[in-house]
Coordinates of C-alpha atoms in Angstrom, one line a residue:
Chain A
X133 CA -46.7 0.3 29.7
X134 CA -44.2 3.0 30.5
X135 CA -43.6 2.3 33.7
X136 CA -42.5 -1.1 33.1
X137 CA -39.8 -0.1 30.6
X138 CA -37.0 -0.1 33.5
X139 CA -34.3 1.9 33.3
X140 CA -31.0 0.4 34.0
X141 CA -28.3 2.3 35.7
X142 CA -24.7 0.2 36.4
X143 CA -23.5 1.0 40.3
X144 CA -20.3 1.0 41.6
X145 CA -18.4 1.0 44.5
X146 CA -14.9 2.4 44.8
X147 CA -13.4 0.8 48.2
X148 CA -10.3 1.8 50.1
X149 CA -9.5 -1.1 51.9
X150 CA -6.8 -1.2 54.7
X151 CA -4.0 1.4 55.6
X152 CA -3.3 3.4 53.0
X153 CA -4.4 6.5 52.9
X154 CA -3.9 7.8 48.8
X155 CA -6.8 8.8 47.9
X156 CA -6.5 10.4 45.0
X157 CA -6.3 7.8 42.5
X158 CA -10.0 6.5 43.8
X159 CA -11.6 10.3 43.6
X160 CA -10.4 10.8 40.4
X161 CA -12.0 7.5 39.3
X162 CA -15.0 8.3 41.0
X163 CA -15.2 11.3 39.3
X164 CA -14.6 9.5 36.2
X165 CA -17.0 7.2 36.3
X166 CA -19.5 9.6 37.4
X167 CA -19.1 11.3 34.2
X168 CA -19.4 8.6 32.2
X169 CA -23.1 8.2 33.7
X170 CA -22.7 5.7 36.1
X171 CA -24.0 5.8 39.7
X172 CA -20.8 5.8 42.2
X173 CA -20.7 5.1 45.6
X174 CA -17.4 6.1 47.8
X175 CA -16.5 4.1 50.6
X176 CA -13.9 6.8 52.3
X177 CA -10.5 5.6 53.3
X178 CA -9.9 2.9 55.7
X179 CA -12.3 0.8 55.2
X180 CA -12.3 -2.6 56.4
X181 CA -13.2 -6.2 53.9
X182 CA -16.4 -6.6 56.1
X183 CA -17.0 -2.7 55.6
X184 CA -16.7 -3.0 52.0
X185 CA -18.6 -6.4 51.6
X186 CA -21.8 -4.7 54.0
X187 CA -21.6 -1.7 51.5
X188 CA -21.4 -4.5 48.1
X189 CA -24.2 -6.3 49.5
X190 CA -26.7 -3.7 50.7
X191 CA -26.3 -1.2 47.4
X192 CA -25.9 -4.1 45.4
X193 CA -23.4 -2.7 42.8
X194 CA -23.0 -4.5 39.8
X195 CA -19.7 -2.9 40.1
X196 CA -16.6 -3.7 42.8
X197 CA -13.7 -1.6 42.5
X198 CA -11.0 -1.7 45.1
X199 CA -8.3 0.3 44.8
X200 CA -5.1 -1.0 47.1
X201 CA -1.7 0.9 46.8
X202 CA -0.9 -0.8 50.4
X203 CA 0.6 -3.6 48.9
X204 CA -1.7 -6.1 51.3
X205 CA -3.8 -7.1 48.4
X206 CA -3.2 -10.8 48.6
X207 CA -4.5 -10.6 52.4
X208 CA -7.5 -7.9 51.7
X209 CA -8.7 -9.3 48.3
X210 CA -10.0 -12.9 48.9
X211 CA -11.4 -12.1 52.4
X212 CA -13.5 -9.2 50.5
X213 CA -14.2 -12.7 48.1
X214 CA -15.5 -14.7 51.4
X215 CA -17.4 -12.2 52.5
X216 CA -19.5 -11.5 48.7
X217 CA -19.7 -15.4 48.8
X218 CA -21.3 -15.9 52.3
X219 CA -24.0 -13.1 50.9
X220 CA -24.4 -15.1 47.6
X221 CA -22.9 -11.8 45.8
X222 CA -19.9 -13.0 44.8
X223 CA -21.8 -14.2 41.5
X224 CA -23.1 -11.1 39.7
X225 CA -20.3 -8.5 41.5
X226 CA -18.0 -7.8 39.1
X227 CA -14.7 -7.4 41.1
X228 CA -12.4 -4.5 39.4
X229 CA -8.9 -4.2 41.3
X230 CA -6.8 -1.0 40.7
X231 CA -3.6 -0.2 41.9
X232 CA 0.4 -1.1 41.8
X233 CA -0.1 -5.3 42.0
X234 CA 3.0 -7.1 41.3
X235 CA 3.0 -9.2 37.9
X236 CA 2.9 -12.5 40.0
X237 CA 0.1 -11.6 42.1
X238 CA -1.8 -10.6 39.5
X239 CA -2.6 -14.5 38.8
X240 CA -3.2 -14.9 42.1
X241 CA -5.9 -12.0 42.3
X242 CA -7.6 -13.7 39.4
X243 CA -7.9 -16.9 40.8
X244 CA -10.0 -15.0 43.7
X245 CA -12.5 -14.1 41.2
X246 CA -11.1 -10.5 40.6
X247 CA -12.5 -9.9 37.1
X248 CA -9.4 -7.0 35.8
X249 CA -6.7 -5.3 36.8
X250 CA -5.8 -1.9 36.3
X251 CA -2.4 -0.6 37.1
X252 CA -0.7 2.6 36.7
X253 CA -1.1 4.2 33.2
X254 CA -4.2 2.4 32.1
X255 CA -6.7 5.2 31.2
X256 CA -10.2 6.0 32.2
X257 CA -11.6 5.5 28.9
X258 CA -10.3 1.9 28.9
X259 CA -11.8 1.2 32.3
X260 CA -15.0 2.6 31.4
X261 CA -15.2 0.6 28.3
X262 CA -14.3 -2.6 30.2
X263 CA -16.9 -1.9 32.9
X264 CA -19.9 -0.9 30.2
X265 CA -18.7 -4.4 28.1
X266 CA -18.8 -6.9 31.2
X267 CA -20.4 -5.5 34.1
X268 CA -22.7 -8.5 35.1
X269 CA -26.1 -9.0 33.1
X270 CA -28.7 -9.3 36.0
X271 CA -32.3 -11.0 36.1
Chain B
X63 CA -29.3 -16.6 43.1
X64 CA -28.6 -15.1 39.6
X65 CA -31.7 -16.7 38.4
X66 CA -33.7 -15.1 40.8
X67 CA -37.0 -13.3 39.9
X68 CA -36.3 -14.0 36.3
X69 CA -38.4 -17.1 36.4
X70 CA -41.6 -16.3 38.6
X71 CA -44.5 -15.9 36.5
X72 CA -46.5 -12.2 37.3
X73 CA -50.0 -13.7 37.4
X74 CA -49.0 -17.0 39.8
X75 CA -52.0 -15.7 42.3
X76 CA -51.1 -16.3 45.6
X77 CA -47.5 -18.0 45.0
X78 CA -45.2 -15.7 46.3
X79 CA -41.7 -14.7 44.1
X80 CA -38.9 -16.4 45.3
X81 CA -37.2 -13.3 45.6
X82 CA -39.6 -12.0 48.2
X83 CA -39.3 -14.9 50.1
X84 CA -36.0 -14.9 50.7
X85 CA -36.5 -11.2 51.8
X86 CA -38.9 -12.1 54.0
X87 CA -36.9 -14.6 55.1
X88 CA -34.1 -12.4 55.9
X89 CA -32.0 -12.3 53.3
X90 CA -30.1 -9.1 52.8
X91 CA -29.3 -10.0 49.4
X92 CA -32.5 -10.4 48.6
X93 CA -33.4 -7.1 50.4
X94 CA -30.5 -5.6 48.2
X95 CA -32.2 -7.0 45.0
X96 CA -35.5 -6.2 45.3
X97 CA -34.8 -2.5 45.8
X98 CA -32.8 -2.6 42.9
X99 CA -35.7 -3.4 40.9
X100 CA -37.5 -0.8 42.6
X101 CA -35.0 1.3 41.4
X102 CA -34.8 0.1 38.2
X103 CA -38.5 -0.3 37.5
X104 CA -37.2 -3.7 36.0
X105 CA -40.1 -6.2 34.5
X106 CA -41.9 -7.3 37.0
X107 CA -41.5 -4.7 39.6
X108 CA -44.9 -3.8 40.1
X109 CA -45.8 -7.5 41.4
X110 CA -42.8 -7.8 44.0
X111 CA -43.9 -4.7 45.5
X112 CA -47.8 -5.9 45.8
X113 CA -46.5 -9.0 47.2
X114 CA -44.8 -6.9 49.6
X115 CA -47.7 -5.1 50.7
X116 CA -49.1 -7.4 53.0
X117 CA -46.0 -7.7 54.8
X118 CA -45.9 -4.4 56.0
X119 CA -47.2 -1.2 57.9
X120 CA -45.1 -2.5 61.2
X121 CA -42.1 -0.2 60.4
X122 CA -41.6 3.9 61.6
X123 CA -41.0 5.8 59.2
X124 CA -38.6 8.8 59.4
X125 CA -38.0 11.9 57.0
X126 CA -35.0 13.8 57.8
X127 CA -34.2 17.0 55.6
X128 CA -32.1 20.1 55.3
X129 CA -30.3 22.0 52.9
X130 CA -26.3 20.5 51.9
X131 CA -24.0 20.7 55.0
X132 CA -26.0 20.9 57.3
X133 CA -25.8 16.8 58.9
X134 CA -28.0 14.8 57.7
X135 CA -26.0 12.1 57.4
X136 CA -23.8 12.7 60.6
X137 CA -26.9 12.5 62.7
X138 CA -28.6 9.5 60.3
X139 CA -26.0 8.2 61.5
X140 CA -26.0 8.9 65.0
X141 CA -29.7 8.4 65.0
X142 CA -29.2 5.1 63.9
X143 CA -26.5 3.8 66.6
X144 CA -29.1 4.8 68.9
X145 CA -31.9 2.7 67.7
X146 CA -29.5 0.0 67.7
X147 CA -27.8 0.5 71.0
X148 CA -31.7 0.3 72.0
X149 CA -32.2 -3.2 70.2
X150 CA -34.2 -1.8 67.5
X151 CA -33.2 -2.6 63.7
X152 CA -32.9 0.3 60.9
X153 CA -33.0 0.8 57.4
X154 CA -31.6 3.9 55.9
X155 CA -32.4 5.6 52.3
X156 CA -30.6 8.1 51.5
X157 CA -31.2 10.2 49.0
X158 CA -28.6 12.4 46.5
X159 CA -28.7 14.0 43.1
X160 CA -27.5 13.0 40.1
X161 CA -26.7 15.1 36.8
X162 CA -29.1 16.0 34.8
X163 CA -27.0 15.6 31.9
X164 CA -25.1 12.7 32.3
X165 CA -27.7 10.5 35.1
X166 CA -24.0 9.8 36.8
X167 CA -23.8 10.3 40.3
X168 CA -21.6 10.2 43.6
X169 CA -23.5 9.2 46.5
X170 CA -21.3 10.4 49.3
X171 CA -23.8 9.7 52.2
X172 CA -22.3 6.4 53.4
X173 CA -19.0 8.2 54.0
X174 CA -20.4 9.5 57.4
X175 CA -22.3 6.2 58.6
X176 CA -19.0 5.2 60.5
X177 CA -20.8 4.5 63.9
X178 CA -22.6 1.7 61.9
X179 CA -19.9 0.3 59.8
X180 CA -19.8 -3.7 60.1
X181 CA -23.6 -3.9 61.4
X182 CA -25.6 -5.3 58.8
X183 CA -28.5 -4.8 61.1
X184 CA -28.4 -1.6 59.7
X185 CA -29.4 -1.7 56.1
X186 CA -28.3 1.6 54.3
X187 CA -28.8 1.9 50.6
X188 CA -28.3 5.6 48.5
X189 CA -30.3 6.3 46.0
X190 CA -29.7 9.0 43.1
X191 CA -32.6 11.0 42.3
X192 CA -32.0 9.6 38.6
X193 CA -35.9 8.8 37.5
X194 CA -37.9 11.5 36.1
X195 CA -40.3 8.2 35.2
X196 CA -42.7 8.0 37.4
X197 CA -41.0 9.9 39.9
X198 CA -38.3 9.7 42.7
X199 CA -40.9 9.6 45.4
X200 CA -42.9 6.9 44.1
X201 CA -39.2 4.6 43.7
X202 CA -38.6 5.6 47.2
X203 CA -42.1 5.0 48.6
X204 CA -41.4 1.3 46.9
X205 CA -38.5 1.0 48.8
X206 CA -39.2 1.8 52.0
X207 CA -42.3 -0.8 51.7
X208 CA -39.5 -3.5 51.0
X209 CA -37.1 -2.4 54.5
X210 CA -40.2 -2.8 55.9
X211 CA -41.2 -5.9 55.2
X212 CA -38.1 -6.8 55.8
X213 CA -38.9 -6.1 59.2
X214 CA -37.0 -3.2 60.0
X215 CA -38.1 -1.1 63.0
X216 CA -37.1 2.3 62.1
X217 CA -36.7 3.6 58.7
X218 CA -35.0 6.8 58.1
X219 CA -35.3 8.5 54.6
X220 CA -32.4 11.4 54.1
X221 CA -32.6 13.8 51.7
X222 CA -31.4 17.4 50.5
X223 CA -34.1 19.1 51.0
X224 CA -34.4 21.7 47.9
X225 CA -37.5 21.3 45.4
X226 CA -40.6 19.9 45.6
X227 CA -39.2 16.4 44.8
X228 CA -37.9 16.0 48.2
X229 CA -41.0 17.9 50.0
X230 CA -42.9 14.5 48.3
X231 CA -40.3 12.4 49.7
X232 CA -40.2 13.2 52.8
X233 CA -44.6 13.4 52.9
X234 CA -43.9 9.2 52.4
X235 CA -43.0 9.6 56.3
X236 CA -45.1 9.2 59.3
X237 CA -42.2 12.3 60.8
X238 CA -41.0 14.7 59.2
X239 CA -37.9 16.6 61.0
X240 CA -36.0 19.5 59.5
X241 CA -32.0 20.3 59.8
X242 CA -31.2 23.8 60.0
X243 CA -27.3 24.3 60.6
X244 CA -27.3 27.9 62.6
X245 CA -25.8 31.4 61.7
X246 CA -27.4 31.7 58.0
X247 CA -30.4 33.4 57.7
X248 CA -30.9 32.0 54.3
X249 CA -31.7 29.0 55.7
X250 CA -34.6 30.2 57.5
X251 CA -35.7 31.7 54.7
X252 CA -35.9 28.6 52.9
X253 CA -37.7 27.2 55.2
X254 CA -40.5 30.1 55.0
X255 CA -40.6 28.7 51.0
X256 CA -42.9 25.9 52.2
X257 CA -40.4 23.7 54.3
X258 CA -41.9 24.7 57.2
X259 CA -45.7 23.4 56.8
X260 CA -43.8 19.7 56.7
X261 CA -42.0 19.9 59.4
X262 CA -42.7 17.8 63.0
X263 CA -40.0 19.0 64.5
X264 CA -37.1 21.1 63.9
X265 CA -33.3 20.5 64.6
X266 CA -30.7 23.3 65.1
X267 CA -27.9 21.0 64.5
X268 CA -24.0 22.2 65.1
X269 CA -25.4 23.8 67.9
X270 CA -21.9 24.0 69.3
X271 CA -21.3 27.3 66.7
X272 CA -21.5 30.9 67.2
X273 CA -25.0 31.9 65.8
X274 CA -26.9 29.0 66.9
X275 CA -29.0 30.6 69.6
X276 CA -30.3 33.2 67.6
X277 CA -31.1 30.6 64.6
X278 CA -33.1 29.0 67.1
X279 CA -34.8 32.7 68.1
X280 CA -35.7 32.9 64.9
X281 CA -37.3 29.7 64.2
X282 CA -39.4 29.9 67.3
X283 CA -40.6 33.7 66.1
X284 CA -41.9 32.2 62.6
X285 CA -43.5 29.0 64.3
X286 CA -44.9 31.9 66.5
X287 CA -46.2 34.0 63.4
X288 CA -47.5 31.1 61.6
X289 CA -49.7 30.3 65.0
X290 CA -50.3 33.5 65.3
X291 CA -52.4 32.8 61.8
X292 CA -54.0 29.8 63.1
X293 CA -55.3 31.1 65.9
X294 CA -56.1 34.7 65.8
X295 CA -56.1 36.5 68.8
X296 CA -54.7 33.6 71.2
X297 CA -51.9 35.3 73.0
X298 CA -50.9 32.1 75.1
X299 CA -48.9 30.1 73.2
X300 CA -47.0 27.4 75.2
X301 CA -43.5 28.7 73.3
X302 CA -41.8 29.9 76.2
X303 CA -40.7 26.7 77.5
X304 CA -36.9 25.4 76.5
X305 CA -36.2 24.0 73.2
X306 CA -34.9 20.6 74.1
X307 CA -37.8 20.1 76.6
X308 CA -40.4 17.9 74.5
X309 CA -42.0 15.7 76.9
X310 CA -44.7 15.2 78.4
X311 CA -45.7 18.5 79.9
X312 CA -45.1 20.1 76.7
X313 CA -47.7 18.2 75.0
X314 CA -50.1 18.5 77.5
X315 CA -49.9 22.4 77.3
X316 CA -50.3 22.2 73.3
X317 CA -53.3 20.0 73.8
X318 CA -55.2 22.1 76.1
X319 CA -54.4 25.0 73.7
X320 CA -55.4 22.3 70.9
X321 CA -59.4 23.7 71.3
X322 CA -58.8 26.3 69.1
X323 CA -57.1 24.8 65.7
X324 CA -58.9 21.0 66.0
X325 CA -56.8 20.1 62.7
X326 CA -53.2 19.7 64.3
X327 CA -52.6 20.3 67.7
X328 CA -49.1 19.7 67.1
X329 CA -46.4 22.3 67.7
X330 CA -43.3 21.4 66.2
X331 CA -40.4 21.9 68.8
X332 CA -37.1 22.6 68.4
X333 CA -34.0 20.4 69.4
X334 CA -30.2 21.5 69.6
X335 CA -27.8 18.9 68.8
X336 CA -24.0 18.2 67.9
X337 CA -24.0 15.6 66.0
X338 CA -20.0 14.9 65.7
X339 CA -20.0 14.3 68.7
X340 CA -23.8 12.8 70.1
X341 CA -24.9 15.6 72.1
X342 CA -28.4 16.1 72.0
X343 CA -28.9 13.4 70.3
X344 CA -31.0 11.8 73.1
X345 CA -33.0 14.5 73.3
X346 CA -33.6 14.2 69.1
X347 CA -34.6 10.7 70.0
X348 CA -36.8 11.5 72.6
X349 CA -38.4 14.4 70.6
X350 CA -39.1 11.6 67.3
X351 CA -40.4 8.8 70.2
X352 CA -43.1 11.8 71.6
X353 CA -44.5 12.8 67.6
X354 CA -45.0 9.0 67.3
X355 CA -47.1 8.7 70.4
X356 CA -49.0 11.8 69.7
X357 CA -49.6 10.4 66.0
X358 CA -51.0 6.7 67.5
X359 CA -52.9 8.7 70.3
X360 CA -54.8 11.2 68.2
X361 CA -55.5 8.8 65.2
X362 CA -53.2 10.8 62.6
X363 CA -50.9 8.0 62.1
X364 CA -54.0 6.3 60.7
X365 CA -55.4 9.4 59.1
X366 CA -52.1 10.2 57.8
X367 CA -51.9 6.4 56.2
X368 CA -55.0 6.9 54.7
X369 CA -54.3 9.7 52.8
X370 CA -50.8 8.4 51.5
X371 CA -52.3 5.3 50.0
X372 CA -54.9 7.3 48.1
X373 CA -52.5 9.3 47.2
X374 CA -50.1 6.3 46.2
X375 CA -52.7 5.1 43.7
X376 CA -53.6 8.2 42.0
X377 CA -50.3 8.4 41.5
X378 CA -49.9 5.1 40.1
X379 CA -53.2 5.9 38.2
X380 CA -51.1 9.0 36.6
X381 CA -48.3 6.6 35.8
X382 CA -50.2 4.3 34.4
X383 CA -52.6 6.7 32.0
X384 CA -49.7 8.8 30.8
X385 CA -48.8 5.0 29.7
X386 CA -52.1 4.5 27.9
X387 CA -52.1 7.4 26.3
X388 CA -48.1 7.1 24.8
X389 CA -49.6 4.3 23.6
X390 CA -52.5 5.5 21.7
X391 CA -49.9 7.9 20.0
X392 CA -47.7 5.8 19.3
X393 CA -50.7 3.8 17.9
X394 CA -52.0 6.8 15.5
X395 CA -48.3 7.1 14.0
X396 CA -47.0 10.0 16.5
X397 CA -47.7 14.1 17.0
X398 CA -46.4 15.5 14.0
X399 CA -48.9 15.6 11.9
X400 CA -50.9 17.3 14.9
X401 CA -48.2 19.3 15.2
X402 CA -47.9 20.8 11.9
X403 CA -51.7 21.3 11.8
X404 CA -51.4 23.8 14.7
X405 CA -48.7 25.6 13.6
X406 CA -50.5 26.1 10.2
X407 CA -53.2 27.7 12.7
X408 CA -55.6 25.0 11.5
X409 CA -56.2 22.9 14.5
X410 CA -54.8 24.0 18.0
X411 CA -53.7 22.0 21.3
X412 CA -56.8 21.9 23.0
X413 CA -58.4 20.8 20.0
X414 CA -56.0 17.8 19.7
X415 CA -56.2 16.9 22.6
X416 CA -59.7 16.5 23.0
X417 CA -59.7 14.3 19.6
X418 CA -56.9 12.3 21.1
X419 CA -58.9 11.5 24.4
X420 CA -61.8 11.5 23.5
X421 CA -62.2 7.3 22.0
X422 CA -60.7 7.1 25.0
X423 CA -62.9 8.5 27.2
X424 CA -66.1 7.5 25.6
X425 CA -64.4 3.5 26.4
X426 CA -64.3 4.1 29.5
X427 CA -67.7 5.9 29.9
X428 CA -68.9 2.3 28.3
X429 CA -67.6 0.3 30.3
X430 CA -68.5 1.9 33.6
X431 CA -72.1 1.1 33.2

């Protein structure tokens, strides 16, 4: 039957978390991703980890991209990990981090369950790729 | 979790899917997942939503629509705080478009729900007008069944409203209110294209701008012209009275008038708000509260329901045959031969379709005996 086909569409959330208000980085990936079909949801800027975990949650994205230029990563990261963990989404949210993350935090980061990190320099076309090759098989 | 669904078995009878358990339970996650495969029209779909059927009819149901810019979400979002503030719980769907061409899409509308940030009481979830199968309203009618079940008090379904696509959306709601952002007399005359029969109540929002008074002029002349249709001759209409004034006395003048058009009795009035900054808001609220007690008092909520479900299953019923019959193409090895046959001029459409039905109609002829 037709109707039963499905049609799959991979969702994403690009987060501003904390103070630090550039911007421009996360509309142009938005854009990006857009483009490449997916469905995108902006948070705006400011947002706080429980702001960005209710959004996670509720449009359950298969997709979390933060992007943190702030330099409070270490601090916003895992609490935005707690928070998918007490809504049993920290399992099929695959957690994307993008922004200027010193090389020994980066370890760190992973640790927390963040799946990649993107830097300055790495190009849409390689995001996208990673995204459509691991973006968490559901059901 | 991640297992979830995957296992249940579609003709278990009366067990229920785990899933829907846990969003009965409470579970926003599970909330978050079922609409997903609303969304998604995964496997399996069509079960979690008869499972959820049961579970609901509790829930209000509100449409708000209005062309781009004009504050949906700003006053979704007010709306909401209010409802909370008030003890009740919300569910939001809010609806954008995506490209045609590439299915991508930003949904923005989540942006502007800062008075509810944090609250998880308040369940938004946007939705891109992606499916062309089966249909966006059908997807959303799904969804707002699951918020509901859920046990959500007040549902509020936002949308842009341009095309029929969104007039069907916002028919799933038991009230219908229109945004109309003042000083563009475009507006209004999109709202003479057909926005106007849906509308319960109409809201000048950005009241606070220059043009605002005579947008709401206007919109009380063509509610006064289309009355003026209804009811030939009546010179009384109850119009005179202040836009933000929707209570009881209101209604009691449209009732008595009510003698003369026994279909609706409802005149849609017309609320001023600001929603940056709240004002009027209270009197959007209050406007919203009165539709719903005229709808339970009259017996159109129930009339209303009555004719969405039948509606719901024929259009299931068109789903579903369209399904049958790509089938029984499939089956006889695709169109193209067809095709070719009525280009050379020796069949033609009608023709083909009739030889293409017709087994199937003569099955079903059988079988209703």
């Amino acid at each position: 039957m037709s109707a039963e086909q499905g049609q799959r569409q991979i969702r994403c959330l690009v987060a501003k978390v904390g103070l630090d208000g550039h911007d421009r980085g996360a509309h142009v990936i938005a854009r990006a991703l857009r483009d490449a079909g997916f469905e995108v949801i902006y948070s705006g800027l400011h947002r706080s980890p429980d702001e960005v975990v209710q959004a996670a949650v509720q449009e359950d994205v298969d997709v979390l991209g933060i992007s943190i230029l702030s330099g409070a990563h270490n601090t916003l990261v895992p609490k935005i990990m707690d928070g998918l963990a007490e809504y049993d989404a920290l399992d099929d949210t695959m957690v994307i981090v993008g922004g200027i993350i010193p090389d020994d935090d980066k370890a760190f980061l992973r640790e927390e369950g963040v799946a990649e990190i993107f830097g300055p320099g790495a190009s849409m076309d390689e995001m996208i790729d990673y995204i459509r090759a691991n973006a968490p098989e559901r059901r | 979790m991640t297992e979830e669904g995957s296992g249940s078995a579609p003709e278990s009878g009366d067990d229920l899917d785990p899933l829907i358990a846990d969003l009965l339970d409470g579970k926003h996650r599970a909330l978050a997942r079922t609409i997903t495969k609303i969304e998604n029209r995964s496997p399996g779909y069509r079960d979690l939503v008869s499972q959820l059927h049961a579970h609901t009819g509790d829930a209000d149901v509100i449409g708000i629509t209005g062309s781009p810019g004009a504050g949906k979400s700003t006053l979704v979002d007010k709306l909401a705080k209010t409802y909370r503030d008030a003890g009740l719980t919300v569910g939001v769907i809010a609806i954008d478009p995506a490209s045609p061409f590439t299915g991508g899409a930003v949904l923005g509308d989540r942006i502007r729900m800062a008075s509810n940030v944090g609250d998880m009481d308040v369940f938004f979830r946007s939705m891109s007008a992606r499916g062309t199968l089966g249909g966006l309203s059908t997807a959303t009618t799904d969804a707002v069944k699951a918020l509901d079940a859920f046990g959500k008090d007040k549902i509020i379904i936002e949308t842009v409203g341009a095309g029929q696509n969104e007039v069907d959306i916002v028919r799933t709601a038991d009230t219908v209110a229109v945004l109309v952002p003042p000083g563009s007399g475009d507006d209004v005359q999109m709202l003479k294209a057909g926005i106007l029969e849906i509308a319960d109540l109409f809201v000048v929002n950005k009241a606070d701008l220059d043009g605002a008074d005579r947008t709401v002029t206007e919109l009380r002349e063509m509610l006064q012209l289309r009355d003026g249709e209804v009811r030939v001759g009546g010179g009384h209409h109850g119009f005179e009275e202040t836009t933000v004034d929707v209570g009881g006395e209101r209604r009691d003048a449209t009732t008595e008038e009510g003698g003369g058009s026994a279909v609706d009795p409802w005149d849609p009035p017309i609320v001023e708000t600001v929603a940056n900054s709240g004002e009027g808001v209270e009197d959007f609220v209050a406007a919203l509260d009165d539709h719903r007690s005229y709808l339970v008092e009259s017996g159109r909520l129930e009339t209303k329901a009555r004719m969405r479900y039948a509606e719901e299953i024929r259009t299931l019923l068109r789903e579903d045959a369209r399904g049958i019959l790509a089938e029984e193409i499939e089956a006889r090895g695709g169109l193209d031969e067809d095709v070719e046959a009525v280009l050379r001029r020796e069949s033609d459409p009608y023709t083909v379709a009739e030889a293409i039905l017709e087994p199937l109609a003569d099955c079903v002829a059988d079988r209703r005996e």
